[in-house]
Short mmCIF file of C-alpha atoms (C1' of nucleotides) in Angstrom, two decimals:
data_model
loop_
_atom_site.label_atom_id
_atom_site.label_comp_id
_atom_site.label_asym_id
_atom_site.label_seq_id
_atom_site.Cartn_x
_atom_site.Cartn_y
_atom_site.Cartn_z
CA UNK A 23 0.01 0.00 0.00
CA UNK A 24 0.96 3.59 -0.47
CA UNK A 25 1.68 5.83 2.48
CA UNK A 26 -1.31 7.94 3.45
CA UNK A 27 0.12 11.27 4.34
CA UNK A 28 -2.40 13.20 2.24
CA UNK A 29 -5.84 13.09 0.71
CA UNK A 30 -7.39 9.86 -0.56
CA UNK A 31 -5.64 9.11 -3.81
CA UNK A 32 -7.51 9.74 -7.03
CA UNK A 33 -8.61 7.13 -9.46
CA UNK A 34 -5.72 6.35 -11.85
CA UNK A 35 -6.31 5.52 -15.45
CA UNK A 36 -4.13 2.93 -17.18
CA UNK A 37 -4.00 1.04 -20.43
CA UNK A 38 -3.10 -2.66 -20.93
CA UNK A 39 -2.25 -4.13 -24.29
CA UNK A 40 -3.09 -7.67 -25.54
CA UNK A 41 -0.86 -8.17 -28.58
CA UNK A 42 -1.36 -11.46 -30.30
CA UNK A 43 0.69 -13.01 -32.99
CA UNK A 44 1.39 -16.35 -34.58
CA UNK A 45 4.73 -18.01 -33.89
CA UNK A 46 5.57 -21.67 -34.60
CA UNK A 47 2.00 -22.19 -35.58
CA UNK A 48 0.84 -21.23 -32.11
CA UNK A 49 -1.05 -18.22 -30.86
CA UNK A 50 1.28 -16.13 -28.66
CA UNK A 51 0.88 -13.06 -26.51
CA UNK A 52 3.36 -10.31 -25.82
CA UNK A 53 4.32 -10.13 -22.13
CA UNK A 54 6.83 -8.18 -20.18
CA UNK A 55 8.60 -8.87 -16.92
CA UNK A 56 7.70 -6.36 -14.35
CA UNK A 57 10.70 -4.39 -13.08
CA UNK A 58 9.01 -2.63 -10.12
CA UNK A 59 7.25 -3.48 -6.98
CA UNK A 60 3.73 -4.74 -7.33
CA UNK A 61 4.29 -8.23 -8.77
CA UNK A 62 7.91 -7.46 -9.44
CA UNK A 63 9.50 -10.17 -11.57
CA UNK A 64 6.17 -11.47 -12.67
CA UNK A 65 4.91 -11.55 -16.26
CA UNK A 66 2.41 -8.83 -17.19
CA UNK A 67 0.81 -7.28 -20.20
CA UNK A 68 2.57 -4.19 -21.57
CA UNK A 69 0.91 -1.07 -20.49
CA UNK A 70 1.01 1.86 -18.17
CA UNK A 71 -0.61 4.92 -16.71
CA UNK A 72 -1.87 7.93 -18.66
CA UNK A 73 0.93 10.45 -18.56
CA UNK A 74 -1.14 13.56 -18.41
CA UNK A 75 -4.68 14.73 -18.38
CA UNK A 76 -4.82 15.52 -22.03
CA UNK A 77 -3.48 12.24 -23.26
CA UNK A 78 -6.09 10.04 -24.93
CA UNK A 79 -6.30 6.35 -24.11
CA UNK A 80 -5.42 5.23 -27.59
CA UNK A 81 -2.44 7.56 -27.61
CA UNK A 82 -1.29 6.06 -24.31
CA UNK A 83 -1.65 2.69 -25.81
CA UNK A 84 0.43 3.50 -28.80
CA UNK A 85 3.09 5.16 -26.64
CA UNK A 86 3.41 2.16 -24.37
CA UNK A 87 3.49 -0.10 -27.37
CA UNK A 88 6.48 1.81 -28.76
CA UNK A 89 8.18 2.13 -25.41
CA UNK A 90 7.85 -1.40 -24.18
CA UNK A 91 7.89 -3.48 -27.32
CA UNK A 92 9.40 -1.34 -30.01
CA UNK A 93 6.63 -2.29 -32.37
CA UNK A 94 5.76 -0.44 -35.51
CA UNK A 95 2.92 1.61 -34.37
CA UNK A 96 1.57 2.34 -37.80
CA UNK A 97 0.80 -1.09 -38.90
CA UNK A 98 -1.01 -2.17 -35.75
CA UNK A 99 -4.69 -1.36 -35.31
CA UNK A 100 -5.64 -1.21 -31.65
CA UNK A 101 -9.16 -2.12 -30.79
CA UNK A 102 -10.76 -1.34 -27.48
CA UNK A 103 -11.22 -4.65 -25.57
CA UNK A 104 -12.82 -3.54 -22.29
CA UNK A 105 -12.54 -1.80 -19.01
CA UNK A 106 -11.20 -3.56 -15.94
CA UNK A 107 -12.00 -1.75 -12.70
CA UNK A 108 -12.20 -4.08 -9.82
CA UNK A 109 -11.31 -1.84 -6.93
CA UNK A 110 -8.93 -4.42 -5.60
CA UNK A 111 -7.20 -5.27 -8.87
CA UNK A 112 -4.13 -3.19 -7.96
CA UNK A 113 -2.61 -3.09 -4.49
CA UNK A 114 -1.38 0.44 -5.03
CA UNK A 115 -4.95 1.79 -5.01
CA UNK A 116 -7.80 2.35 -7.39
CA UNK A 117 -6.50 1.79 -10.91
CA UNK A 118 -9.06 1.57 -13.78
CA UNK A 119 -7.49 0.01 -16.83
CA UNK A 120 -8.68 0.12 -20.41
CA UNK A 121 -7.52 -2.89 -22.30
CA UNK A 122 -6.66 -2.77 -26.04
CA UNK A 123 -6.30 -5.61 -28.45
CA UNK A 124 -4.00 -5.85 -31.48
CA UNK A 125 -3.06 -8.51 -33.92
CA UNK A 126 0.56 -8.51 -35.12
CA UNK A 127 2.12 -10.38 -38.04
CA UNK A 128 5.12 -12.59 -37.43
CA UNK A 129 8.03 -10.49 -36.33
CA UNK A 130 11.81 -10.81 -35.91
CA UNK A 131 12.53 -13.24 -33.10
CA UNK A 132 13.32 -11.10 -30.08
CA UNK A 133 11.24 -8.12 -29.23
CA UNK A 134 13.80 -5.46 -28.34
CA UNK A 135 12.23 -3.88 -25.26
CA UNK A 136 13.60 -0.49 -24.42
CA UNK A 137 11.72 0.06 -21.29
CA UNK A 138 10.56 -3.05 -19.65
CA UNK A 139 13.13 -5.39 -18.09
CA UNK A 140 12.19 -8.05 -20.52
CA UNK A 141 9.65 -8.51 -23.27
CA UNK A 142 8.79 -11.67 -25.19
CA UNK A 143 6.11 -13.91 -26.65
CA UNK A 144 4.43 -16.60 -24.76
CA UNK A 145 2.00 -19.25 -26.08
CA UNK A 146 -1.42 -18.39 -24.90
CA UNK A 147 -1.90 -21.97 -23.81
CA UNK A 148 0.59 -21.41 -20.98
CA UNK A 149 -1.46 -18.44 -19.85
CA UNK A 150 -4.85 -20.04 -20.10
CA UNK A 151 -3.87 -23.21 -18.35
CA UNK A 152 -2.43 -21.27 -15.50
CA UNK A 153 0.94 -22.67 -15.95
CA UNK A 154 2.23 -19.11 -16.39
CA UNK A 155 1.01 -16.73 -13.72
CA UNK A 156 0.33 -13.17 -14.68
CA UNK A 157 0.26 -10.00 -12.57
CA UNK A 158 -2.94 -8.28 -11.58
CA UNK A 159 -6.05 -9.57 -13.46
CA UNK A 160 -4.07 -9.88 -16.63
CA UNK A 161 -4.92 -13.47 -17.08
CA UNK A 162 -8.57 -12.56 -17.40
CA UNK A 163 -7.72 -9.78 -19.88
CA UNK A 164 -5.76 -12.19 -22.03
CA UNK A 165 -8.61 -14.60 -21.89
CA UNK A 166 -10.99 -11.94 -23.02
CA UNK A 167 -8.63 -10.79 -25.74
CA UNK A 168 -8.37 -14.32 -27.15
CA UNK A 169 -12.08 -14.82 -27.15
CA UNK A 170 -12.47 -11.53 -28.92
CA UNK A 171 -9.95 -12.47 -31.55
CA UNK A 172 -11.72 -15.84 -32.10
CA UNK A 173 -15.01 -14.11 -32.59
CA UNK A 174 -13.55 -11.49 -34.87
CA UNK A 175 -12.03 -14.11 -37.12
CA UNK A 176 -15.60 -15.29 -37.93
CA UNK A 177 -17.00 -11.96 -39.00
CA UNK A 178 -14.08 -9.90 -40.11
CA UNK A 179 -10.93 -10.19 -42.27
CA UNK A 180 -8.82 -9.83 -39.10
CA UNK A 181 -6.92 -13.05 -39.95
CA UNK A 182 -4.92 -11.28 -42.62
CA UNK A 183 -3.55 -9.00 -39.89
CA UNK A 184 -1.67 -12.04 -38.56
CA UNK A 185 0.11 -12.43 -41.88
CA UNK A 186 2.75 -10.42 -43.61
CA UNK A 187 2.02 -8.23 -46.64
CA UNK A 188 1.61 -11.34 -48.84
CA UNK A 189 0.57 -14.79 -47.82
CA UNK A 190 -0.80 -18.08 -49.07
CA UNK A 191 -4.14 -19.51 -48.38
CA UNK A 192 -2.48 -22.20 -46.27
CA UNK A 193 -0.90 -19.39 -44.22
CA UNK A 194 -4.35 -18.05 -43.57
CA UNK A 195 -5.55 -21.42 -42.62
CA UNK A 196 -2.76 -21.75 -40.12
CA UNK A 197 -4.07 -18.50 -38.52
CA UNK A 198 -7.53 -19.84 -38.17
CA UNK A 199 -6.39 -23.19 -36.86
CA UNK A 200 -4.06 -21.58 -34.25
CA UNK A 201 -6.54 -19.03 -33.00
CA UNK A 202 -9.54 -21.34 -32.98
CA UNK A 203 -7.42 -24.22 -31.79
CA UNK A 204 -9.02 -26.74 -34.13
CA UNK A 205 -8.00 -28.38 -37.43
CA UNK A 206 -9.74 -27.42 -40.69
CA UNK A 207 -10.02 -29.19 -43.89
CA UNK A 208 -7.65 -27.50 -46.37
CA UNK A 209 -9.84 -28.17 -49.47
CA UNK A 210 -13.04 -26.75 -47.99
CA UNK A 211 -11.12 -23.85 -46.42
CA UNK A 212 -9.57 -23.04 -49.71
CA UNK A 213 -12.82 -22.77 -51.53
CA UNK A 214 -14.59 -20.91 -48.69
CA UNK A 215 -11.87 -18.29 -48.73
CA UNK A 216 -11.79 -17.85 -52.45
CA UNK A 217 -15.52 -17.59 -52.67
CA UNK A 218 -15.68 -14.70 -50.25
CA UNK A 219 -15.22 -11.73 -52.64
CA UNK A 220 -12.78 -9.07 -51.44
CA UNK A 221 -11.33 -11.11 -48.64
CA UNK A 222 -8.01 -11.69 -50.49
CA UNK A 223 -6.69 -10.48 -53.82
CA UNK A 224 -4.06 -12.16 -55.95
CA UNK A 225 -0.44 -11.13 -55.67
CA UNK A 226 1.54 -13.48 -57.90
CA UNK A 227 2.95 -16.79 -56.87
CA UNK A 228 6.04 -18.00 -55.21
CA UNK A 229 7.69 -21.16 -53.98
CA UNK A 230 7.21 -21.44 -50.25
CA UNK A 231 8.76 -24.64 -48.77
CA UNK A 232 11.39 -26.79 -50.32
CA UNK A 233 8.73 -29.38 -50.99
CA UNK A 234 5.40 -29.55 -52.63
CA UNK A 235 3.68 -27.49 -55.24
CA UNK A 236 4.23 -23.65 -54.86
CA UNK A 237 1.26 -21.80 -53.63
CA UNK A 238 -0.23 -18.63 -55.01
CA UNK A 239 0.29 -15.47 -53.09
CA UNK A 240 -2.39 -13.09 -51.91
CA UNK A 241 -2.79 -9.75 -50.30
CA UNK A 242 -5.49 -8.63 -47.90
CA UNK A 243 -8.51 -7.46 -49.87
CA UNK A 244 -10.73 -4.45 -49.35
CA UNK A 245 -13.45 -6.35 -47.51
CA UNK A 246 -13.35 -6.09 -43.74
CA UNK A 247 -16.77 -7.55 -42.90
CA UNK A 248 -17.27 -11.13 -43.93
CA UNK A 249 -20.72 -12.07 -45.24
CA UNK A 250 -21.42 -14.86 -44.95
CA UNK A 251 -19.16 -15.38 -41.93
CA UNK A 252 -16.48 -18.04 -41.51
CA UNK A 253 -18.03 -20.75 -39.39
CA UNK A 254 -16.23 -21.89 -36.31
CA UNK A 255 -17.08 -25.48 -35.57
CA UNK A 256 -18.73 -25.82 -32.20
CA UNK A 257 -17.10 -28.11 -29.71
CA UNK A 258 -19.71 -27.65 -26.90
CA UNK A 259 -23.08 -27.88 -28.74
CA UNK A 260 -25.17 -27.14 -25.67
CA UNK A 261 -25.54 -24.70 -22.84
CA UNK A 262 -23.62 -21.69 -21.99
CA UNK A 263 -20.25 -20.78 -23.46
CA UNK A 264 -17.23 -21.76 -21.45
CA UNK A 265 -14.32 -19.35 -21.55
CA UNK A 266 -11.05 -20.58 -20.30
CA UNK B 19 -15.77 25.78 -17.79
CA UNK B 20 -14.93 25.24 -14.15
CA UNK B 21 -13.11 27.97 -12.20
CA UNK B 22 -9.39 27.30 -11.99
CA UNK B 23 -8.38 28.42 -8.59
CA UNK B 24 -6.43 25.27 -7.97
CA UNK B 25 -4.39 22.46 -9.49
CA UNK B 26 -5.19 21.05 -12.95
CA UNK B 27 -8.29 19.03 -12.52
CA UNK B 28 -7.92 15.26 -12.51
CA UNK B 29 -9.52 12.93 -14.93
CA UNK B 30 -13.07 12.26 -13.99
CA UNK B 31 -14.71 8.89 -14.47
CA UNK B 32 -18.37 8.68 -15.48
CA UNK B 33 -20.88 6.08 -16.58
CA UNK B 34 -23.46 6.44 -19.27
CA UNK B 35 -26.35 4.01 -19.80
CA UNK B 36 -27.99 2.94 -22.99
CA UNK B 37 -31.25 1.31 -21.95
CA UNK B 38 -33.18 -0.10 -24.89
CA UNK B 39 -36.77 -1.33 -24.93
CA UNK B 40 -39.59 -2.07 -27.28
CA UNK B 41 -42.58 0.26 -27.29
CA UNK B 42 -45.26 0.44 -29.92
CA UNK B 43 -43.22 -2.12 -31.94
CA UNK B 44 -40.33 0.32 -32.12
CA UNK B 45 -36.92 0.25 -30.57
CA UNK B 46 -36.63 3.04 -28.03
CA UNK B 47 -33.98 4.40 -25.83
CA UNK B 48 -34.24 5.98 -22.41
CA UNK B 49 -33.20 9.62 -22.36
CA UNK B 50 -33.25 12.28 -19.71
CA UNK B 51 -33.42 16.07 -19.97
CA UNK B 52 -30.34 17.68 -18.51
CA UNK B 53 -31.04 20.03 -15.67
CA UNK B 54 -27.63 21.56 -15.38
CA UNK B 55 -25.30 23.61 -17.36
CA UNK B 56 -23.37 21.80 -20.04
CA UNK B 57 -26.10 21.12 -22.58
CA UNK B 58 -28.81 22.18 -20.13
CA UNK B 59 -32.19 21.35 -21.53
CA UNK B 60 -30.81 18.93 -24.05
CA UNK B 61 -31.60 15.18 -24.13
CA UNK B 62 -28.84 12.90 -22.83
CA UNK B 63 -28.24 9.39 -21.72
CA UNK B 64 -28.82 8.69 -18.00
CA UNK B 65 -25.47 8.57 -16.09
CA UNK B 66 -23.17 10.42 -13.92
CA UNK B 67 -19.84 10.50 -12.10
CA UNK B 68 -18.41 7.96 -9.81
CA UNK B 69 -19.26 9.10 -6.39
CA UNK B 70 -16.21 7.96 -4.48
CA UNK B 71 -12.95 6.20 -5.22
CA UNK B 72 -14.12 2.84 -4.06
CA UNK B 73 -17.26 2.66 -6.17
CA UNK B 74 -17.09 0.21 -9.00
CA UNK B 75 -18.24 1.28 -12.41
CA UNK B 76 -21.01 -1.32 -12.48
CA UNK B 77 -22.19 -0.13 -9.04
CA UNK B 78 -22.32 3.42 -10.25
CA UNK B 79 -24.27 2.38 -13.32
CA UNK B 80 -26.91 0.60 -11.15
CA UNK B 81 -27.06 3.51 -8.79
CA UNK B 82 -27.72 5.96 -11.66
CA UNK B 83 -30.21 3.67 -13.09
CA UNK B 84 -32.16 3.62 -9.86
CA UNK B 85 -31.78 7.32 -9.29
CA UNK B 86 -32.67 8.64 -12.72
CA UNK B 87 -35.13 6.09 -14.03
CA UNK B 88 -36.45 4.19 -11.10
CA UNK B 89 -35.83 0.99 -12.88
CA UNK B 90 -35.80 -2.44 -11.15
CA UNK B 91 -32.11 -2.96 -10.74
CA UNK B 92 -32.33 -6.63 -10.25
CA UNK B 93 -33.90 -7.66 -13.56
CA UNK B 94 -31.62 -5.61 -15.81
CA UNK B 95 -28.30 -7.01 -16.82
CA UNK B 96 -25.78 -4.34 -17.67
CA UNK B 97 -23.19 -5.14 -20.25
CA UNK B 98 -20.08 -3.01 -20.79
CA UNK B 99 -20.39 -1.24 -24.10
CA UNK B 100 -17.15 0.78 -24.39
CA UNK B 101 -15.08 3.61 -23.21
CA UNK B 102 -15.57 7.13 -24.61
CA UNK B 103 -12.57 9.37 -23.84
CA UNK B 104 -12.14 12.08 -26.46
CA UNK B 105 -10.41 14.81 -24.44
CA UNK B 106 -12.87 17.33 -25.83
CA UNK B 107 -16.07 15.43 -25.20
CA UNK B 108 -17.02 17.38 -22.13
CA UNK B 109 -16.51 21.16 -21.92
CA UNK B 110 -15.99 20.87 -18.19
CA UNK B 111 -12.71 19.09 -18.61
CA UNK B 112 -11.45 15.54 -19.04
CA UNK B 113 -14.24 13.20 -18.53
CA UNK B 114 -13.71 9.55 -19.41
CA UNK B 115 -17.00 7.70 -19.67
CA UNK B 116 -17.72 4.05 -19.58
CA UNK B 117 -20.97 3.19 -21.36
CA UNK B 118 -23.18 0.32 -20.38
CA UNK B 119 -25.90 -1.35 -22.43
CA UNK B 120 -29.10 -2.92 -21.00
CA UNK B 121 -32.30 -4.31 -22.53
CA UNK B 122 -35.53 -3.71 -20.70
CA UNK B 123 -38.88 -5.32 -21.13
CA UNK B 124 -41.92 -3.20 -21.84
CA UNK B 125 -42.56 -1.01 -18.79
CA UNK B 126 -45.39 1.11 -17.38
CA UNK B 127 -45.81 4.15 -19.59
CA UNK B 128 -43.96 7.02 -17.85
CA UNK B 129 -40.67 6.46 -16.27
CA UNK B 130 -40.90 8.17 -12.91
CA UNK B 131 -37.59 10.02 -12.68
CA UNK B 132 -36.64 10.96 -9.14
CA UNK B 133 -33.44 12.76 -10.00
CA UNK B 134 -33.41 14.05 -13.58
CA UNK B 135 -35.69 16.82 -14.64
CA UNK B 136 -37.36 14.50 -17.00
CA UNK B 137 -36.91 10.95 -18.22
CA UNK B 138 -38.67 9.14 -21.16
CA UNK B 139 -38.37 6.86 -24.00
CA UNK B 140 -37.50 8.05 -27.59
CA UNK B 141 -37.61 5.97 -30.71
CA UNK B 142 -33.98 5.32 -31.79
CA UNK B 143 -34.82 6.43 -35.34
CA UNK B 144 -35.14 9.99 -34.17
CA UNK B 145 -31.67 9.78 -32.58
CA UNK B 146 -29.95 8.02 -35.46
CA UNK B 147 -31.41 10.38 -38.06
CA UNK B 148 -30.20 13.38 -36.17
CA UNK B 149 -33.68 14.72 -35.71
CA UNK B 150 -33.15 14.58 -32.03
CA UNK B 151 -29.88 16.11 -30.86
CA UNK B 152 -28.19 14.61 -27.86
CA UNK B 153 -25.65 16.14 -25.49
CA UNK B 154 -21.93 15.30 -25.57
CA UNK B 155 -21.09 12.30 -27.79
CA UNK B 156 -24.22 10.46 -26.75
CA UNK B 157 -25.49 10.07 -30.24
CA UNK B 158 -22.45 7.93 -31.05
CA UNK B 159 -22.81 5.94 -27.83
CA UNK B 160 -26.48 5.19 -28.73
CA UNK B 161 -25.35 4.15 -32.22
CA UNK B 162 -22.80 1.82 -30.84
CA UNK B 163 -25.35 0.47 -28.30
CA UNK B 164 -27.89 -0.36 -31.01
CA UNK B 165 -25.28 -2.01 -33.18
CA UNK B 166 -24.22 -4.13 -30.25
CA UNK B 167 -27.79 -5.13 -29.52
CA UNK B 168 -28.31 -6.03 -33.20
CA UNK B 169 -25.22 -8.25 -33.11
CA UNK B 170 -26.13 -9.85 -29.82
CA UNK B 171 -29.53 -10.85 -31.09
CA UNK B 172 -27.78 -13.06 -33.58
CA UNK B 173 -25.65 -15.02 -31.21
CA UNK B 174 -27.36 -14.86 -27.86
CA UNK B 175 -30.78 -15.18 -26.42
CA UNK B 176 -30.84 -11.51 -25.55
CA UNK B 177 -34.17 -11.05 -27.35
CA UNK B 178 -35.98 -12.62 -24.46
CA UNK B 179 -34.81 -9.73 -22.24
CA UNK B 180 -37.05 -7.43 -24.29
CA UNK B 181 -40.09 -9.50 -23.30
CA UNK B 182 -41.85 -9.96 -20.05
CA UNK B 183 -41.65 -13.17 -18.00
CA UNK B 184 -43.74 -14.98 -20.61
CA UNK B 185 -44.23 -14.23 -24.17
CA UNK B 186 -45.37 -15.68 -27.49
CA UNK B 187 -43.10 -16.50 -30.43
CA UNK B 188 -44.71 -13.57 -32.28
CA UNK B 189 -43.64 -11.33 -29.46
CA UNK B 190 -40.12 -12.55 -29.95
CA UNK B 191 -40.42 -11.92 -33.65
CA UNK B 192 -41.52 -8.40 -33.02
CA UNK B 193 -38.28 -7.89 -31.08
CA UNK B 194 -36.12 -9.11 -33.90
CA UNK B 195 -37.97 -7.05 -36.42
CA UNK B 196 -37.85 -3.90 -34.38
CA UNK B 197 -34.18 -4.19 -33.45
CA UNK B 198 -32.99 -5.35 -36.86
CA UNK B 199 -35.45 -3.06 -38.61
CA UNK B 200 -36.51 -5.61 -41.18
CA UNK B 201 -39.55 -7.87 -41.58
CA UNK B 202 -39.20 -11.63 -41.09
CA UNK B 203 -41.32 -14.53 -42.28
CA UNK B 204 -43.51 -15.65 -39.31
CA UNK B 205 -43.58 -19.31 -40.45
CA UNK B 206 -39.77 -19.69 -40.88
CA UNK B 207 -39.11 -17.65 -37.68
CA UNK B 208 -41.37 -19.92 -35.76
CA UNK B 209 -39.64 -23.05 -36.77
CA UNK B 210 -36.17 -21.59 -36.39
CA UNK B 211 -36.83 -20.55 -32.78
CA UNK B 212 -38.49 -23.90 -31.85
CA UNK B 213 -35.62 -25.85 -33.40
CA UNK B 214 -33.00 -24.05 -31.21
CA UNK B 215 -32.95 -26.21 -28.03
CA UNK B 216 -33.12 -24.23 -24.82
CA UNK B 217 -33.94 -20.89 -26.36
CA UNK B 218 -37.40 -20.93 -25.00
CA UNK B 219 -39.42 -23.31 -22.88
CA UNK B 220 -43.16 -23.87 -22.78
CA UNK B 221 -45.23 -21.93 -20.35
CA UNK B 222 -48.83 -22.83 -21.07
CA UNK B 223 -50.99 -20.89 -23.50
CA UNK B 224 -53.25 -17.93 -23.38
CA UNK B 225 -55.35 -15.77 -25.56
CA UNK B 226 -53.50 -12.70 -26.57
CA UNK B 227 -55.45 -10.40 -28.88
CA UNK B 228 -59.22 -10.31 -29.25
CA UNK B 229 -58.77 -11.84 -32.61
CA UNK B 230 -57.05 -14.87 -34.11
CA UNK B 231 -55.92 -18.14 -32.75
CA UNK B 232 -54.38 -17.93 -29.26
CA UNK B 233 -50.62 -18.46 -29.11
CA UNK B 234 -48.72 -20.58 -26.81
CA UNK B 235 -46.74 -18.94 -24.12
CA UNK B 236 -43.04 -19.39 -23.44
CA UNK B 237 -40.39 -18.49 -20.99
CA UNK B 238 -36.78 -17.73 -21.55
CA UNK B 239 -34.77 -21.00 -21.67
CA UNK B 240 -31.46 -21.84 -20.12
CA UNK B 241 -29.48 -21.33 -23.31
CA UNK B 242 -27.71 -18.08 -23.69
CA UNK B 243 -25.47 -18.67 -26.64
CA UNK B 244 -27.29 -19.56 -29.87
CA UNK B 245 -25.66 -22.17 -32.01
CA UNK B 246 -26.37 -21.95 -34.85
CA UNK B 247 -26.94 -18.25 -34.71
CA UNK B 248 -30.00 -16.45 -35.85
CA UNK B 249 -29.19 -14.99 -39.27
CA UNK B 250 -29.64 -11.29 -39.85
CA UNK B 251 -30.40 -10.78 -43.58
CA UNK B 252 -27.79 -8.56 -45.13
CA UNK B 253 -28.87 -5.32 -46.86
CA UNK B 254 -25.49 -4.33 -48.06
CA UNK B 255 -24.00 -7.51 -49.48
CA UNK B 256 -20.63 -5.90 -50.32
CA UNK B 257 -17.83 -3.85 -48.82
CA UNK B 258 -17.33 -2.45 -45.44
CA UNK B 259 -20.02 -2.04 -42.89
CA UNK B 260 -21.65 1.38 -42.56
CA UNK B 261 -22.51 2.22 -39.03
CA UNK B 262 -23.24 5.89 -39.92
"C1'" DG C 12 9.66 -42.26 -60.62
"C1'" DT C 13 8.20 -40.72 -55.13
"C1'" DA C 14 7.03 -37.39 -51.69
"C1'" DA C 15 4.63 -33.50 -50.55
"C1'" DT C 16 1.77 -29.68 -50.83
"C1'" DA C 17 -1.63 -26.88 -53.84
"C1'" DG C 18 -5.83 -26.74 -55.94
"C1'" DT C 19 -10.42 -28.78 -58.19
"C1'" DG C 20 -14.57 -31.74 -58.56
"C1'" DT C 21 -18.37 -34.08 -56.68
"C1'" DC C 22 -21.56 -35.96 -53.54
"C1'" DT C 23 -24.57 -35.59 -49.47
"C1'" DA C 24 -26.90 -33.75 -45.58
"C1'" DT C 25 -28.60 -29.76 -43.50
"C1'" DG C 26 -30.78 -25.54 -43.22
"C1'" DA C 27 -32.78 -21.04 -44.99
"C1'" DG C 28 -36.38 -19.02 -47.49
"C1'" DA C 29 -40.74 -19.10 -50.16
"C1'" DC C 30 -45.26 -20.21 -49.62
"C1'" DA C 31 -49.41 -23.52 -49.37
"C1'" DA C 32 -52.23 -25.59 -46.12
"C1'" DT C 33 -54.39 -26.38 -41.74
"C1'" DA C 34 -55.73 -25.13 -36.76
"C1'" DT C 35 -58.07 -22.40 -33.38
"C1'" DC C 36 -59.78 -18.67 -31.60
"C1'" DC C 37 -63.59 -14.28 -31.89
"C1'" DG C 38 -67.64 -12.41 -33.56
"C1'" DC D 4 -70.10 -18.84 -41.21
"C1'" DG D 5 -65.81 -15.20 -42.07
"C1'" DG D 6 -61.82 -12.76 -40.30
"C1'" DA D 7 -57.64 -13.12 -38.12
"C1'" DT D 8 -53.70 -14.99 -36.17
"C1'" DA D 9 -51.04 -19.47 -34.95
"C1'" DT D 10 -48.79 -23.55 -36.33
"C1'" DT D 11 -47.44 -27.20 -39.53
"C1'" DG D 12 -45.89 -29.04 -44.08
"C1'" DT D 13 -43.51 -29.01 -48.26
"C1'" DC D 14 -40.57 -27.61 -51.96
"C1'" DT D 15 -36.28 -25.49 -53.69
"C1'" DC D 16 -31.88 -23.69 -53.55
"C1'" DA D 17 -27.48 -22.72 -51.39
"C1'" DT D 18 -23.80 -24.31 -48.79
"C1'" DA D 19 -20.90 -26.79 -45.25
"C1'" DG D 20 -18.41 -30.90 -44.76
"C1'" DA D 21 -16.41 -35.26 -46.46
"C1'" DC D 22 -13.28 -36.84 -49.45
"C1'" DA D 23 -11.59 -38.55 -54.33
"C1'" DC D 24 -8.94 -36.65 -57.61
"C1'" DT D 25 -5.57 -33.83 -60.36
"C1'" DA D 26 -1.64 -30.38 -60.67
"C1'" DT D 27 2.99 -28.83 -59.84
"C1'" DT D 28 7.01 -28.53 -57.53
"C1'" DA D 29 11.73 -30.90 -55.29
"C1'" DC D 30 14.49 -34.75 -55.21
#
DNA sequence: GTAATAGTGTCTATGAGACAATATCCG
DNA sequence: CGGATATTGTCTCATAGACACTATTAC
């Protein structure tokens, strides 16, 4: 707790960032090791406090993203994920945090953190299973972010954000399989994608692996809303949804 | 503006409430007439500032709901809609507002406001069209709330929240038609609803109107997530979504 | 040639949408 | 009975999913 030599502390506003990417065919989340006291040494989402009254939340999110993860701010679209305001979520006092979600394409191996003690990718499975313990309520925030990403893959062209500027349809399928956590039939996936006008546009062809027939390359198309949506096979066909 | 006899004012946290209901077969939103200075006399969403540091956002939302609209807090489920934090959104200074969305069943005609100068329902069409001008950025918040409600009708059993404890399938159809703003075929709607296990459960039958065959009555079932989803016919089959 | 991946064709079951037909009330 | 609404039946078309098959590369 903080020393109480003066007035009750005000409510502090913070931002937390859930940055997801695909590495080694697995969905991974960007985490930093906390360098200061509450939860020092624990893994946490990148983020921090608003620096001044006039700073907008999205500006703070972009600033933290640049500071802590050295990510290209321009290419990442941040989407508001939710507000986390349990009065007890931060031992330092009342901290209301606004979480943002972003999807990143595959990046050079180590994220060169300039600010945080250490920044790196972790498979989301280790977070969801509880194997990896996160500071504050960040496990819940990650859980919510993943569920949001899964849902957005159904109705939007978000999946292309996981890929580089050009990609194959198989690359795209890897995204869906990793985020949804289920296998898909390559043949049906291929036709479904190509039948959705504007989802992807041709970008030549190239040889990918050292084996097999080379795949055509595509770029993200103009369409952002998918109609009809991609269908996520249901594993629990009854009752309420079970997150985590 | 506020007088500046002391330190730069802190960031203030507020809640705004989008309460939707069905009246006269139209989607309507609860608005209050502002009694104090910024936008005095204009229509606005019910809401207000957090009263003390320890108050949670959801508690503040419920409190405002009770104060300004005299609504039964227990039956309404508030869902976080989003954060609105444009630094210029409130002339008094930096006010960050968290919006909540709730769906209310048909209620006794006049909402007896205890706090606000006046509270009442307005058809959302008048807000969306700009015919009715709202204070602050509340028109955007209402727009976002409606879009959220439309989307949730597809994938959740939210529609039953618009109805009373028991309702007919035609009542449910009225909800979908009003919120989506399109007509649906009664025969196909009927079968689709009954085929979705757990959406509704039987609750006897009763005569509704003075004419026609009496309909069976139902209650909301245990299912909250609809799989497969209800399908909202698409009016704009191409390109990006236009929220306006 | 074989191995491996990319891409196409085809069949089937299911479900959405159109709409005829029947049921059950009021007067 | 006729008018009105509720409920069921049936037909057609589109599509998801299963899966056989062909195409194109590396070796």
